[in-house]
GROMACS .gro file of C-alpha atoms in nm:
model
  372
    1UNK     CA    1   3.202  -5.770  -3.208
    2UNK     CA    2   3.146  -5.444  -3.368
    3UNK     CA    3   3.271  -5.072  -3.216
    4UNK     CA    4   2.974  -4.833  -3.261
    5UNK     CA    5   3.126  -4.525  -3.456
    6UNK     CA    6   3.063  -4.183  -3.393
    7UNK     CA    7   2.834  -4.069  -3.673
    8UNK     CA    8   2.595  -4.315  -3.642
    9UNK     CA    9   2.555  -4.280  -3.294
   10UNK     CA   10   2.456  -3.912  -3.338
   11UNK     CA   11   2.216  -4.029  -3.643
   12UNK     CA   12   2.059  -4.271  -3.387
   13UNK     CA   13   2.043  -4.022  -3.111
   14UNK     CA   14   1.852  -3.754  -3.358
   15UNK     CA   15   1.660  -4.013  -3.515
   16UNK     CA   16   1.525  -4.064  -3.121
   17UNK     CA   17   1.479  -3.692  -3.086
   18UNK     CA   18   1.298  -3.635  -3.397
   19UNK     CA   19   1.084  -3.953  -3.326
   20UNK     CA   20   0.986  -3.817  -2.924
   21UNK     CA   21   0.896  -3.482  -3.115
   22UNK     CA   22   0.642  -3.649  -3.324
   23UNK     CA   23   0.499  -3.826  -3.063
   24UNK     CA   24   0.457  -3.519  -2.901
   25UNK     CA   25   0.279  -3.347  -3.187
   26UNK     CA   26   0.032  -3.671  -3.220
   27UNK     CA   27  -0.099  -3.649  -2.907
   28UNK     CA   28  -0.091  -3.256  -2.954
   29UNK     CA   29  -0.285  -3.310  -3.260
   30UNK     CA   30  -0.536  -3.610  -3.137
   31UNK     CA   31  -0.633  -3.446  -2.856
   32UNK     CA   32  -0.986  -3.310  -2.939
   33UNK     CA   33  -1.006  -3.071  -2.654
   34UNK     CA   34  -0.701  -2.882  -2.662
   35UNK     CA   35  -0.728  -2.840  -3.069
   36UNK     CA   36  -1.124  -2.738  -2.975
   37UNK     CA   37  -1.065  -2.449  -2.687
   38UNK     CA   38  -0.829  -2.189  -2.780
   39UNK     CA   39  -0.825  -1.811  -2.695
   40UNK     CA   40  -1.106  -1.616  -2.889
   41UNK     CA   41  -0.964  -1.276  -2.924
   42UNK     CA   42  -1.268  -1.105  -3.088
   43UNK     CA   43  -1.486  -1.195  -2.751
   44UNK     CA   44  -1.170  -1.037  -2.549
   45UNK     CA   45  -1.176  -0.743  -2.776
   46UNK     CA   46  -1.549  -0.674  -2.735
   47UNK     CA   47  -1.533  -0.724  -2.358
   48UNK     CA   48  -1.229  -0.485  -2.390
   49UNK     CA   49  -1.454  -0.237  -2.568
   50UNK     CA   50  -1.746  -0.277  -2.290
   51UNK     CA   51  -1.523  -0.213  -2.006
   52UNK     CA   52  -1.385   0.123  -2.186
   53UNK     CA   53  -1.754   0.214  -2.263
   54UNK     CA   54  -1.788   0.163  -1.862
   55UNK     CA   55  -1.547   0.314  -1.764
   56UNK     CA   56  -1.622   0.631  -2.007
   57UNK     CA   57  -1.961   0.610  -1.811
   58UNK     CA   58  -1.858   0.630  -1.482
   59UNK     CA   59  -1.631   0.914  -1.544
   60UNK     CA   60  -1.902   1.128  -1.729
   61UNK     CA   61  -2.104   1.011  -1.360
   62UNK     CA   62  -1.836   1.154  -1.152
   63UNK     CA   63  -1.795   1.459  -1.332
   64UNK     CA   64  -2.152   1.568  -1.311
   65UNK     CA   65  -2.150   1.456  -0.927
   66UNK     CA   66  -1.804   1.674  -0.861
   67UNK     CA   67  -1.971   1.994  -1.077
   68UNK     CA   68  -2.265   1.917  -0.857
   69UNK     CA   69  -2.034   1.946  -0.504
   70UNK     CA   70  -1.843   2.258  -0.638
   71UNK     CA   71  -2.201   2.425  -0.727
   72UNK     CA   72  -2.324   2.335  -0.384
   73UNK     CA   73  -2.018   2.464  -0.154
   74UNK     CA   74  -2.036   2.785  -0.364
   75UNK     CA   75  -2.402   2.780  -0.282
   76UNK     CA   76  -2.319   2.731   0.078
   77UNK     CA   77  -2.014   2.965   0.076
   78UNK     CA   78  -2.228   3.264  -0.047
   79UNK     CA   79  -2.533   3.192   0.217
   80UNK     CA   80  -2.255   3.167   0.436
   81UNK     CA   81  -2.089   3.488   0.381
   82UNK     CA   82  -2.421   3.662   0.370
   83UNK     CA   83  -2.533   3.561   0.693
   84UNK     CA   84  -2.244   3.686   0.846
   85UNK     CA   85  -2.245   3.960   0.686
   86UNK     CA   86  -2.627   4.026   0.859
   87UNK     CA   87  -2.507   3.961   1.172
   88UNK     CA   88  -2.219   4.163   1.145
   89UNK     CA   89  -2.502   4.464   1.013
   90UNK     CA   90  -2.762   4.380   1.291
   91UNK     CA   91  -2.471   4.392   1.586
   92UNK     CA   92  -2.373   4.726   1.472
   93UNK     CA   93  -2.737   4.850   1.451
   94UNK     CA   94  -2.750   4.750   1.778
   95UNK     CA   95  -2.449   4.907   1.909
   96UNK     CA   96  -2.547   5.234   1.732
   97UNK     CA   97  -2.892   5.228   1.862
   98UNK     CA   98  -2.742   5.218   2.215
   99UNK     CA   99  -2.513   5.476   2.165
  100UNK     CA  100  -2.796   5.721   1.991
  101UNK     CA  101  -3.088   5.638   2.201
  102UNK     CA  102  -2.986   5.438   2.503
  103UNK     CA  103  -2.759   5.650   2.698
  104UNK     CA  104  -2.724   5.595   3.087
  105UNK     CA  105  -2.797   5.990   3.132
  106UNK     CA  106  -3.165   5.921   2.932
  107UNK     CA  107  -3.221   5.593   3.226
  108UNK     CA  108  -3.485   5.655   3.482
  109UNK     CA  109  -3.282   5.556   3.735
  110UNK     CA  110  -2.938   5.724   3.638
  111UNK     CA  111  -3.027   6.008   3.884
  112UNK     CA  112  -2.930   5.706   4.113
  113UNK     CA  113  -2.619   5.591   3.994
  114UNK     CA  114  -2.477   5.975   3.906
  115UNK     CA  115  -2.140   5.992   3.975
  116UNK     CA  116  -2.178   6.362   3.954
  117UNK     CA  117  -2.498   6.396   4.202
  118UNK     CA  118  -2.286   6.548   4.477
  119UNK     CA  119  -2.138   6.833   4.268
  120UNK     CA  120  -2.502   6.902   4.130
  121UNK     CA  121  -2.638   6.828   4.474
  122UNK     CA  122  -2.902   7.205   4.567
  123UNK     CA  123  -3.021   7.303   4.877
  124UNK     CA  124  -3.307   7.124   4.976
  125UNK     CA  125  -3.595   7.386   4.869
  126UNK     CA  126  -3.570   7.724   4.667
  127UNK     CA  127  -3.911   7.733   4.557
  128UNK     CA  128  -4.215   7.566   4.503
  129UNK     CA  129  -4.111   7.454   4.151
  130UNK     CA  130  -3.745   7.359   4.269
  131UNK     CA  131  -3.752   7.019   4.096
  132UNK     CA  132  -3.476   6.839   4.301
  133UNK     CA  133  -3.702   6.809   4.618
  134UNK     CA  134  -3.660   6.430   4.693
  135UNK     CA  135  -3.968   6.246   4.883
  136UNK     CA  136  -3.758   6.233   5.192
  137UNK     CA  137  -3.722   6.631   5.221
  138UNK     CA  138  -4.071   6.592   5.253
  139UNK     CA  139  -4.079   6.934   5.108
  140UNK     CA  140  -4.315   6.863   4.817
  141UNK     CA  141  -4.567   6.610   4.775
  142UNK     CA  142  -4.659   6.429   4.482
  143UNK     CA  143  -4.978   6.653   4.297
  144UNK     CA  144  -4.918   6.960   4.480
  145UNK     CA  145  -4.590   7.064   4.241
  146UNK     CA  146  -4.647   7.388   4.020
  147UNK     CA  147  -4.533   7.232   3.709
  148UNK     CA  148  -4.767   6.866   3.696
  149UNK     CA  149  -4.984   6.911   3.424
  150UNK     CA  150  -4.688   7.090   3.191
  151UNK     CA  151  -4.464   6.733   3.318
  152UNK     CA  152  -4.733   6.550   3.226
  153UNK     CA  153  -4.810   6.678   2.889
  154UNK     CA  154  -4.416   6.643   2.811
  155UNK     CA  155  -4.368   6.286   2.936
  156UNK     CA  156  -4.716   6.208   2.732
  157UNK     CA  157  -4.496   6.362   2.431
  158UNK     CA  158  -4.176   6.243   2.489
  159UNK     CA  159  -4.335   5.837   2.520
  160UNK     CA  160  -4.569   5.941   2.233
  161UNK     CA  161  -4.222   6.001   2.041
  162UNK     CA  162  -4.096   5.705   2.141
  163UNK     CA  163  -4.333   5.475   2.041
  164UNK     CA  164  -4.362   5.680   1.720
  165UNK     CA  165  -3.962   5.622   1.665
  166UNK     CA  166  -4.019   5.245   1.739
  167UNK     CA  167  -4.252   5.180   1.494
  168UNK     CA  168  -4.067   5.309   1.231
  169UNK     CA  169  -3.766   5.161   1.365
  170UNK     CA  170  -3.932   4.858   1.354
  171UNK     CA  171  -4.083   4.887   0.971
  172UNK     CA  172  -3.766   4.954   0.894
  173UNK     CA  173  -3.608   4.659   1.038
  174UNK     CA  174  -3.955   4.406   0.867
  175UNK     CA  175  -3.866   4.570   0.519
  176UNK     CA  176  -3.514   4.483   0.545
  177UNK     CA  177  -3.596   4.121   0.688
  178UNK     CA  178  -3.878   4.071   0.419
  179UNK     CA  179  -3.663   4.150   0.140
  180UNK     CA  180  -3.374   3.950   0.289
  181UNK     CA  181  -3.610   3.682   0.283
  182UNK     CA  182  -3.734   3.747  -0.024
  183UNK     CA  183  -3.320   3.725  -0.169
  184UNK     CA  184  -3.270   3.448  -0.016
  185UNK     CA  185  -3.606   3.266  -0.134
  186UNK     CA  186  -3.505   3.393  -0.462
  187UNK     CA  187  -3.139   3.258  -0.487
  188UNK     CA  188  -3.290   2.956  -0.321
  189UNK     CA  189  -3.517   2.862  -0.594
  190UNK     CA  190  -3.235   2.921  -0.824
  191UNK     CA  191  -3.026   2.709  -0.750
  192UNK     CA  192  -3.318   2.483  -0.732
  193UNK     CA  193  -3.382   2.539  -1.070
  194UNK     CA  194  -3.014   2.429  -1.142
  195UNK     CA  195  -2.992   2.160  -0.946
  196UNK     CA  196  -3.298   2.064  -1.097
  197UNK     CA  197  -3.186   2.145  -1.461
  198UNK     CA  198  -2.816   1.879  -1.385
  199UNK     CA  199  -3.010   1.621  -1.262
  200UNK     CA  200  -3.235   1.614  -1.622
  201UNK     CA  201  -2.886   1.641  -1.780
  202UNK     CA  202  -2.746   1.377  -1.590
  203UNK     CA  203  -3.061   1.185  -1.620
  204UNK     CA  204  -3.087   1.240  -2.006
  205UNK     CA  205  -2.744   1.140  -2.023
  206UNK     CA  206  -2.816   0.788  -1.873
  207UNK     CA  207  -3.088   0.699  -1.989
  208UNK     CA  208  -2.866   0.772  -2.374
  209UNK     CA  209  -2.555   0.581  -2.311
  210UNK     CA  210  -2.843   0.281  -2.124
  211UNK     CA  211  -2.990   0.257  -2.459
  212UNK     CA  212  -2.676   0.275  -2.619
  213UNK     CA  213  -2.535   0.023  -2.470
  214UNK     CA  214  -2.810  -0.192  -2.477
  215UNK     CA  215  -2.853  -0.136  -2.870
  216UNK     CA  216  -2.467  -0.236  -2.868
  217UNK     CA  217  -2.477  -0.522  -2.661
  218UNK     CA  218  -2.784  -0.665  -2.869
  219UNK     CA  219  -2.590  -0.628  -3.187
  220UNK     CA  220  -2.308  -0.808  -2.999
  221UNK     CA  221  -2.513  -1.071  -2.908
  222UNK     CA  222  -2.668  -1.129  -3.258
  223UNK     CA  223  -2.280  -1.147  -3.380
  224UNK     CA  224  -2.165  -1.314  -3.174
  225UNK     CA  225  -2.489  -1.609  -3.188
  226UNK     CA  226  -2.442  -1.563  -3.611
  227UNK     CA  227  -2.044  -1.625  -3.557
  228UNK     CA  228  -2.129  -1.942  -3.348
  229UNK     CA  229  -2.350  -2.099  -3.568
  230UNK     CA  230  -2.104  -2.027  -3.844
  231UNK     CA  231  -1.768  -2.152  -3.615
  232UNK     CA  232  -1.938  -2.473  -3.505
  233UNK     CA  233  -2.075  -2.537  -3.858
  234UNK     CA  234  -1.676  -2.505  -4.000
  235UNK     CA  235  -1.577  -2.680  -3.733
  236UNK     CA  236  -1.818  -2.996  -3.774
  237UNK     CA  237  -1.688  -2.956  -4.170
  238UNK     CA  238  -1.335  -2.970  -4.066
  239UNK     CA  239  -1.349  -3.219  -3.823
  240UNK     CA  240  -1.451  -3.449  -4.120
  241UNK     CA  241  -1.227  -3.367  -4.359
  242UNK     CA  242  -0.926  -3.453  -4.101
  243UNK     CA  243  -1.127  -3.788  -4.021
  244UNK     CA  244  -1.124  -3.896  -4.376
  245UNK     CA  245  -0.772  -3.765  -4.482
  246UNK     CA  246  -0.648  -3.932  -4.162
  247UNK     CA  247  -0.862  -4.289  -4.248
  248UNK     CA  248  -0.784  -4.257  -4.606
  249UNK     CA  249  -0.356  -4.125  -4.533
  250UNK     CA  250  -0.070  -4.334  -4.452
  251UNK     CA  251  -0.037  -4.223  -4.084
  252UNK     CA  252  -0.295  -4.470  -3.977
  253UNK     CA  253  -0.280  -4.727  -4.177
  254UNK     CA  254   0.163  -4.729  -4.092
  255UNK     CA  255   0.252  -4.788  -4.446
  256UNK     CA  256   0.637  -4.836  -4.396
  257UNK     CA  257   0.708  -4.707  -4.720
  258UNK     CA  258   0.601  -4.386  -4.649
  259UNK     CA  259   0.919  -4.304  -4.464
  260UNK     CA  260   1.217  -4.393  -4.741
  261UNK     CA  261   1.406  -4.063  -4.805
  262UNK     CA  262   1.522  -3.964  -5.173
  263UNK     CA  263   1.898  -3.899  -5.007
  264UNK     CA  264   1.979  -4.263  -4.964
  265UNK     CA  265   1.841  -4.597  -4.803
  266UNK     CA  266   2.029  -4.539  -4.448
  267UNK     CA  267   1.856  -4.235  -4.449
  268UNK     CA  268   1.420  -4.161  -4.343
  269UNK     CA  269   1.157  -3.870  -4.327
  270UNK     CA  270   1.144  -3.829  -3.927
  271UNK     CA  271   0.780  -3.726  -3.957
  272UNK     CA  272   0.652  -4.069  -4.144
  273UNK     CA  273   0.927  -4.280  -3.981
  274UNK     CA  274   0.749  -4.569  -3.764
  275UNK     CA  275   1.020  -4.742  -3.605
  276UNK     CA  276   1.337  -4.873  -3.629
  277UNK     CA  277   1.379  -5.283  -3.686
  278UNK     CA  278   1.464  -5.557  -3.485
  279UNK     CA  279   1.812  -5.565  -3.684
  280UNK     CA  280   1.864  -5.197  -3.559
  281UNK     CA  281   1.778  -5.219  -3.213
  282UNK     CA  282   2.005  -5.505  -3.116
  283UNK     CA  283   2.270  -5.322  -3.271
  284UNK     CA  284   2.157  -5.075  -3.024
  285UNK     CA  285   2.142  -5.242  -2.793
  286UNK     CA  286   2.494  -5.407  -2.829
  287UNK     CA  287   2.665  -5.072  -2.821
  288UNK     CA  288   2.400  -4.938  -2.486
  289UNK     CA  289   2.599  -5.293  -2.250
  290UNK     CA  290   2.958  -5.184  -2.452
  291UNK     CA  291   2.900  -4.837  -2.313
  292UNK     CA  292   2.786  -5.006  -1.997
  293UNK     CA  293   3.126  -5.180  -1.959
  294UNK     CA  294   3.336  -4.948  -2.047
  295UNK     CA  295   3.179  -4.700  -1.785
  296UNK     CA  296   3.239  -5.015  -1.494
  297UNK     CA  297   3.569  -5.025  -1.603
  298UNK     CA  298   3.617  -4.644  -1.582
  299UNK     CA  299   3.453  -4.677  -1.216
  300UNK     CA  300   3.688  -4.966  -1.126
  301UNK     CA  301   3.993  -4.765  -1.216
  302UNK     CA  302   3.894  -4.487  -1.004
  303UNK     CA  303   3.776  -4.653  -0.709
  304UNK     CA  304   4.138  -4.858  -0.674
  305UNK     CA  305   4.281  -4.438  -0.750
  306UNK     CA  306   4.037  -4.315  -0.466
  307UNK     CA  307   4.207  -4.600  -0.221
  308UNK     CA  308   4.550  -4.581  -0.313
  309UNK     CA  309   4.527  -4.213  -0.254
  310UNK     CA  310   4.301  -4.218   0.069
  311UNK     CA  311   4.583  -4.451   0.226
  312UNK     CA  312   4.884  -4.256   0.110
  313UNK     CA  313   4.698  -4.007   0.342
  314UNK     CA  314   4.670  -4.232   0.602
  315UNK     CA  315   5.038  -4.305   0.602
  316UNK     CA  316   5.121  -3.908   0.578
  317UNK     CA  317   4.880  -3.812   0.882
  318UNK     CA  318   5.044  -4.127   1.099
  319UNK     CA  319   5.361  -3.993   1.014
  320UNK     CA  320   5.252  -3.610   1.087
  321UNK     CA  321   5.058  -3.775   1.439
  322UNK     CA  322   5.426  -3.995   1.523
  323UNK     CA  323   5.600  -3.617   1.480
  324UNK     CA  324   5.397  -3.463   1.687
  325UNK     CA  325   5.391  -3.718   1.961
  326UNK     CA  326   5.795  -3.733   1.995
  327UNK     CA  327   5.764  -3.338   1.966
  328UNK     CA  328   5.559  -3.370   2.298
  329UNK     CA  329   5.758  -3.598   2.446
  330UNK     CA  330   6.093  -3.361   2.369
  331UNK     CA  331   5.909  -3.102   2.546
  332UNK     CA  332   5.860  -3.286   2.848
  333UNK     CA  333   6.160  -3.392   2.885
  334UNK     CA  334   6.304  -3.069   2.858
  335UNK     CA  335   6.084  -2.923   3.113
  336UNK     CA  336   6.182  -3.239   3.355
  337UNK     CA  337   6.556  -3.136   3.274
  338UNK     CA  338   6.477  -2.759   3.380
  339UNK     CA  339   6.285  -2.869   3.683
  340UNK     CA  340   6.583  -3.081   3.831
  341UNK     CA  341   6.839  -2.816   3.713
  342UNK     CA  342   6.644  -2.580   3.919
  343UNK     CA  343   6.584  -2.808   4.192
  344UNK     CA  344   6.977  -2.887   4.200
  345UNK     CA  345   7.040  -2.527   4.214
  346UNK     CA  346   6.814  -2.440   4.547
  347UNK     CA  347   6.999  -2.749   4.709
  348UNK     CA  348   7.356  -2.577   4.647
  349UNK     CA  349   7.239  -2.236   4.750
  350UNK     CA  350   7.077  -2.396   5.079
  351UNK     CA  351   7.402  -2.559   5.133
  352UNK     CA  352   7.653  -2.242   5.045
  353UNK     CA  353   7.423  -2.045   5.292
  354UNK     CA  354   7.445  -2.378   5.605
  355UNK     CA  355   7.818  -2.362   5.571
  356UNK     CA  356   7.827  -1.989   5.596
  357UNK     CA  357   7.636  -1.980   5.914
  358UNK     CA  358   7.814  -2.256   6.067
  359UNK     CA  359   8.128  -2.028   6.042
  360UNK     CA  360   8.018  -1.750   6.155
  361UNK     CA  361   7.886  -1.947   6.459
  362UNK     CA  362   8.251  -2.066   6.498
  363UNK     CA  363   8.429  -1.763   6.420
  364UNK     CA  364   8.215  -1.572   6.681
  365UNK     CA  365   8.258  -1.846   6.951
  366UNK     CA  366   8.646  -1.846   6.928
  367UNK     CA  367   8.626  -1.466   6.972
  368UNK     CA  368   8.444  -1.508   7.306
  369UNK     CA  369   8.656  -1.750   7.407
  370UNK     CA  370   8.960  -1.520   7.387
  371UNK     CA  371   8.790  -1.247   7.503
  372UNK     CA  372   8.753  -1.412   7.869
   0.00000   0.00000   0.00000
């Protein structure tokens, strides 16, 4: 019975590694769909390229929509400002047309509301053209004063002044509306005209990178149909040459020869080895059941070292357990002991403390009996 040695055993075990290796690469290399599909980097590099052209796109599209917001807001900001500004302008023509031509004293009916009326208060008739005669003096009646026609004349004048002061006032005010107006229609259409004017940019723009992208996406398609063509026609050329070097090579027709190594006869190329022989693999296999036995032999040893050590701890913990149980039963004992010590004790004191009593009892009856 021969002892496998070392070495070979390590040639046998790489000869087995270099041998699952191959088999791996075979079915690596016979499998027609994972040596077909494979990663095309040119199509990820164009898609690449289309994204950044859409991207590019969509920024140039934002940009033109956020110059179009900050032209609007300034738009609005200015129409804005300007309208306040005419409100602020009309509230203080207001105000100052109160204060210059609306005054209480210039009211019809301030002579009703004077706080001063009392101190300016006259007798109730000087003359016939005393104008403070009120209707219920009853000292002048209306078209028999002096002074009617001259009143009349003046109040004629004074509304005649008026109205001519109110039509200018309000010319004025048209003009400055209608040319108001007229600014405003004017910015308006301005900013028509550039809103107008970005949207033919933006629209030019478009319709440029459309057709440029379109122009670029036909060339890609042309390429990329004209690299098909010429793939699938070198593929269809390669696929034959493998299928006649691999019908015409020694892998498939297992020509043992083909694995004999220049370095020596024990020695073989692992990538045309076939197989070992039949001599080989009962050598094998003769070394695989000496292994086998020497391993249940191994086990056997330390299954009888596993029970001679689990009851050696037995023994120690029945020992330890035995300790501990006299231990306990010291321990009660010694608390009996102290109980019956203590117990002996309480008798003798009981019985110290009877015998006292019983003498004083006697001692006292003795001295009663001599006292009588």
């Amino acid at each position: 019975m021969e002892v496998a040695q070392l070495k070979y055993l390590e040639e046998d075990f790489g000869l087995a590694k270099r041998r699952y290796a191959e088999l791996r690469r075979q079915k690596r290399i016979f499998n027609a769909r994972n040596r077909i599909i494979g990663g095309d980097t040119e199509a990820w590099d164009v898609q690449v390229c289309d994204q950044k052209i859409k991207e590019a796109t969509e920024k140039a599209r934002q940009e033109t929509f956020a110059a179009e917001m900050r032209q609007n807001d300034k738009i609005a900001c200015i129409s804005e400002d300007r309208e306040r500004r005419e409100r602020k302008n009309l509230c203080k023509a207001i105000n100052d047309f109160q204060q210059s031509f609306q005054k209480p004293e210039t009211r019809r009916e301030f002579d009703l509301s004077n706080p001063l009326a009392l101190k300016k208060d006259l007798p109730a008739r000087q003359s016939d053209n005393d104008a403070w005669n009120t209707i219920s003096g009853m000292q002048k009646f209306m078209g028999e004063d002096l002074n009617f026609y001259q009143r009349k004349k003046f109040q004629e004048e004074q509304n005649r002044e008026w109205s001519l002061q109110q039509q200018r006032e309000w010319k004025v005010a048209r003009a400055n509306q209608k040319c108001a107006e007229d600014l405003y229609l004017k910015t308006r259409l301005q900013f028509d005209e550039t809103a107008k004017h970005l949207q033919n940019l933006e629209s030019t723009n478009r319709k440029a990178v459309c057709a440029a992208v379109k122009e670029f996406n036909k060339n890609q398609a042309l390429e990329s149909a004209e690299k098909k063509i010429q793939e699938k026609k070198q593929d269809q050329e390669d696929n034959l040459a493998e299928i006649s070097n691999l019908l015409r090579g020694d892998l498939l027709s297992e020509n043992p020869q083909q694995a004999a190594s220049s370095f020596g006869p024990h020695r073989v190329v692992p990538d045309r080895w076939k197989g070992m022989s039949r001599e080989q693999l009962e050598h094998i296999r003769l070394v695989q059941k000496q292994q086998v036995q020497e391993k249940l032999r191994l086990q056997r040893d330390m299954d009888w070292d596993r029970q001679r050590v689990q009851r050696a701890r037995a023994a120690l913990l029945l020992e330890r357990q035995q300790q501990r149980q006299q231990h306990d039963l010291r321990r009660a004992l010694d608390c009996n002991n102290l109980g019956l010590a203590k117990e002996q004790l309480s008798q003798k004191k009981y019985m110290k403390e009877i015998c006292t009593n019983h003498l004083t009892e006697d001692y006292f009856a003795q001295f009663n009996t001599r006292s009588r």
